[in-house]
Coordinates of C-alpha atoms in Angstrom, one line a residue:
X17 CA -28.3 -17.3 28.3
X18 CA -27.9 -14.8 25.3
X19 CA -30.4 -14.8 22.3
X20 CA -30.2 -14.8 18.9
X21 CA -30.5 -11.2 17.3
X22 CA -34.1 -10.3 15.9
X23 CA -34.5 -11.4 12.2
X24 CA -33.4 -8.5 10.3
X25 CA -30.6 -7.0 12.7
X26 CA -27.2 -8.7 13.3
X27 CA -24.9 -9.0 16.1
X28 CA -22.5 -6.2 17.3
X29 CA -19.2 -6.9 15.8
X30 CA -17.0 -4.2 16.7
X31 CA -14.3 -5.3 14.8
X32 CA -15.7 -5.6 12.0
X33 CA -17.2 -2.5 11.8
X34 CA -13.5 -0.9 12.5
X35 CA -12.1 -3.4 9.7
X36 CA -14.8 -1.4 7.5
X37 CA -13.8 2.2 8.3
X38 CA -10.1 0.9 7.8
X39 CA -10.7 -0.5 4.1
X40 CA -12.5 2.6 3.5
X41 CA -10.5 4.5 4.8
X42 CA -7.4 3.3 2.5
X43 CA -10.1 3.2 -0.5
X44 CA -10.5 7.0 0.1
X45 CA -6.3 8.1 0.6
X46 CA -5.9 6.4 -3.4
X47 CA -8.9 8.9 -4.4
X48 CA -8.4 11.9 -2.3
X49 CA -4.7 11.3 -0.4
X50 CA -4.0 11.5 3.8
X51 CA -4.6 15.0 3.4
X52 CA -8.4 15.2 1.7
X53 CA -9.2 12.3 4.7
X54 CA -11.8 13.2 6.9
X55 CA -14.1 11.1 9.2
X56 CA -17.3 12.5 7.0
X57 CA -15.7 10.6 4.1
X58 CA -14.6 7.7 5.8
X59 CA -18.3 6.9 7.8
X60 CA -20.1 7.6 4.1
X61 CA -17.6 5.4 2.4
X62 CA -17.7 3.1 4.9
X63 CA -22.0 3.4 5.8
X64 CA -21.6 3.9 9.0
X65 CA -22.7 6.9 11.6
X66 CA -19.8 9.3 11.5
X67 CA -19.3 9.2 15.3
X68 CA -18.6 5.5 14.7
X69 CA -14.9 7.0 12.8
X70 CA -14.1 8.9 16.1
X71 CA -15.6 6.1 18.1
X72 CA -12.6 3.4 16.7
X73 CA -10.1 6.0 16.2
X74 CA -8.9 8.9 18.2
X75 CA -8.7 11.6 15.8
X76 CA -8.0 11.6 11.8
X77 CA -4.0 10.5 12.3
X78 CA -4.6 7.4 14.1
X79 CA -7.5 6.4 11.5
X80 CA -4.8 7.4 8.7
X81 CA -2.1 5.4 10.3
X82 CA -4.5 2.5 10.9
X83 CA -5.3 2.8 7.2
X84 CA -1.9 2.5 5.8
X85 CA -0.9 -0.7 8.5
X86 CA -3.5 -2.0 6.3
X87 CA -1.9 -1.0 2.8
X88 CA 1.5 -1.8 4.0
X89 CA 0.2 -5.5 5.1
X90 CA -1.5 -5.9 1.7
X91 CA 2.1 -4.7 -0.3
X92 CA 4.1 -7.2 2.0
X93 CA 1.1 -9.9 0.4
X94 CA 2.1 -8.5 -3.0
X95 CA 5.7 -8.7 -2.2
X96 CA 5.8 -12.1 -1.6
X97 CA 3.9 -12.9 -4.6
X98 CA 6.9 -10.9 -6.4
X99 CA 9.5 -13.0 -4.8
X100 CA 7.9 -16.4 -5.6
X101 CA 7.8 -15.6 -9.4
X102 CA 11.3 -13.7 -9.5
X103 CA 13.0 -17.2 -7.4
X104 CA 11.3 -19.1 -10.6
X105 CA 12.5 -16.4 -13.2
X106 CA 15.3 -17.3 -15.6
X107 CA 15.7 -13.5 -16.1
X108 CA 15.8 -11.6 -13.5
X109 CA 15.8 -8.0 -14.9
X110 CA 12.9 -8.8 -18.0
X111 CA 10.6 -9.8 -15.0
X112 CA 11.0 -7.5 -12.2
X113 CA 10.7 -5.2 -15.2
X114 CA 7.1 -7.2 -16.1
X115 CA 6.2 -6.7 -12.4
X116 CA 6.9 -3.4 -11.4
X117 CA 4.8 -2.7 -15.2
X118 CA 2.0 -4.3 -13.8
X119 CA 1.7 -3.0 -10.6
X120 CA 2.1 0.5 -12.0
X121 CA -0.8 -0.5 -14.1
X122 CA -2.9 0.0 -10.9
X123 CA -2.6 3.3 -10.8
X124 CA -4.6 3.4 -7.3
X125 CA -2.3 1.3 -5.7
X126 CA 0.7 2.9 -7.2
X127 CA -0.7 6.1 -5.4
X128 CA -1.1 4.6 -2.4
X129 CA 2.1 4.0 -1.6
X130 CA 3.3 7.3 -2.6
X131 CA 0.8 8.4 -0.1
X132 CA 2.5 6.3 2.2
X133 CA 6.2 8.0 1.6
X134 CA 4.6 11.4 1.6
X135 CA 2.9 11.0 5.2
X136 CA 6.0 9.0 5.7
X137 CA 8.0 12.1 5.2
X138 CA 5.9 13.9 7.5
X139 CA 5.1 11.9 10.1
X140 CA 8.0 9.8 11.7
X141 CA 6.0 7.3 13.3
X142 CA 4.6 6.1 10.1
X143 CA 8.5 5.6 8.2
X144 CA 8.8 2.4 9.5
X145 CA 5.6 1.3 7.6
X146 CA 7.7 3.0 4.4
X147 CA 10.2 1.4 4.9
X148 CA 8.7 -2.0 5.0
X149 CA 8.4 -2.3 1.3
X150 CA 11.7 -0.8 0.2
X151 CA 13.2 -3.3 2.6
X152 CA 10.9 -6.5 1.3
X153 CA 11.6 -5.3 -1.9
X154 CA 15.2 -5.3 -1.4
X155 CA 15.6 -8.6 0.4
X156 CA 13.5 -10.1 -2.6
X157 CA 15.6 -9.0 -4.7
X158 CA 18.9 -9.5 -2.9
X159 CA 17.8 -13.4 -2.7
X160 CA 18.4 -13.6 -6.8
X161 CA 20.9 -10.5 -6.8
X162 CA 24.0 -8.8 -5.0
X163 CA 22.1 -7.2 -2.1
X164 CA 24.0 -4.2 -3.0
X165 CA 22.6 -4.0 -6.4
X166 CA 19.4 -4.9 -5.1
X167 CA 19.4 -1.8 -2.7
X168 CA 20.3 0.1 -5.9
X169 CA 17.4 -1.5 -7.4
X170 CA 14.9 -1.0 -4.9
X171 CA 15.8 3.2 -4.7
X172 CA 15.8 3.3 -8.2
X173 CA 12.0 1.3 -8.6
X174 CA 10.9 4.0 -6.4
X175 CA 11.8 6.4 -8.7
X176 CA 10.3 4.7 -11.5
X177 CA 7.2 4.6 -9.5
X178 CA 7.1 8.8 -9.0
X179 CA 8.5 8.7 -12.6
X180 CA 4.9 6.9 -14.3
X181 CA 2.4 8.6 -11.7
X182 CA 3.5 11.8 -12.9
X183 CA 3.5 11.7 -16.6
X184 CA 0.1 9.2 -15.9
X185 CA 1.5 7.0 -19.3
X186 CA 2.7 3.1 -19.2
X187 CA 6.1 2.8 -17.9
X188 CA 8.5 1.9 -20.7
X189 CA 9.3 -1.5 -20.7
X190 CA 12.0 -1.9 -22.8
X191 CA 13.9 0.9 -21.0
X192 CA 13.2 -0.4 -17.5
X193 CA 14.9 -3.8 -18.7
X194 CA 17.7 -2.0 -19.8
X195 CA 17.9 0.0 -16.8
X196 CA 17.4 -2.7 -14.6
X197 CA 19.6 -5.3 -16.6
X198 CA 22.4 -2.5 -15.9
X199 CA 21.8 -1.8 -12.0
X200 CA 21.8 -6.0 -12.1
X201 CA 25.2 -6.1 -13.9

């Protein structure tokens, strides 16, 4: 027969405690990228013993990778979001346009994903994670659109994406409409 945990202490969860590195893990790649990850960071983010990082995870790539199969799951939430209000839109270039504007307005999430496609770029066994939210984001859009236009879309929201992190202002709205309205055509 098993007994309750003292007052004061809880029960072993092992997978929660891995859950916890993971989150802080991804918290830490929007502040400090894949590179600047280390299991110091990761067990102080995440209050627990560093050995518990090497513990769940056999060295700093498998944490990372763990960490952005946990980003990527999140984007495929958001993308599904996206496709709900875009099947309901009326005009389908004025709100991807609002969309991609908002979600750029999250500047940490933004630069996660770019964190993604750079480790991507690096690391092969991780493009398949990449390439999960082109591809959402394509068949979203290629539900309301051409699917060849909403390839062309897709690449050229990406670009957008690089486009805003680096000059760190507001995409331009009016612009992206435009541009979008066009690729649409």
């Amino acid at each position: 027969m098993s007994r309750p945990a003292p007052a004061g202490r809880s029960r072993r969860d092992p997978e929660g405690r891995r859950r916890q590195i993971v989150e802080a893990a991804a918290q830490l790649i929007a502040e400090v990228g894949v590179a600047g990850l280390t299991h110091r960071l990761v067990a102080a983010r995440a209050g627990v013993p560093l050995g518990a990082t090497t513990y769940y995870f056999t060295d700093l790539d498998d944490l990372s990778a763990a960490a952005l199969r946990h980003l990527t799951d999140r984007m495929e939430a958001d993308l599904e979001e996206w496709a709900a209000v875009l099947n309901a839109s009326a005009d389908l270039p004025a709100t991807l346009a609002e969309l991609t504007a908002e979600y750029l307005a999250d500047r940490g999430r933004a630069l996660l994903e770019t964190e993604l496609y750079v480790a991507a770029a690096r690391r092969p066994e991780l493009r398949p994670l990449a390439m999960r939210w082109d591809d959402g984001l394509t068949r979203i859009i290629g539900a309301c659109a051409d699917p060849a236009a909403a390839r062309a879309v897709a690449i050229f929201l990406c670009g957008v994406m690089l486009y805003a992190l680096v000059r760190d202002e507001p995409v331009d709205l009016p612009a992206l409409k435009t541009s979008l309205r066009t690729l649409l055509t």
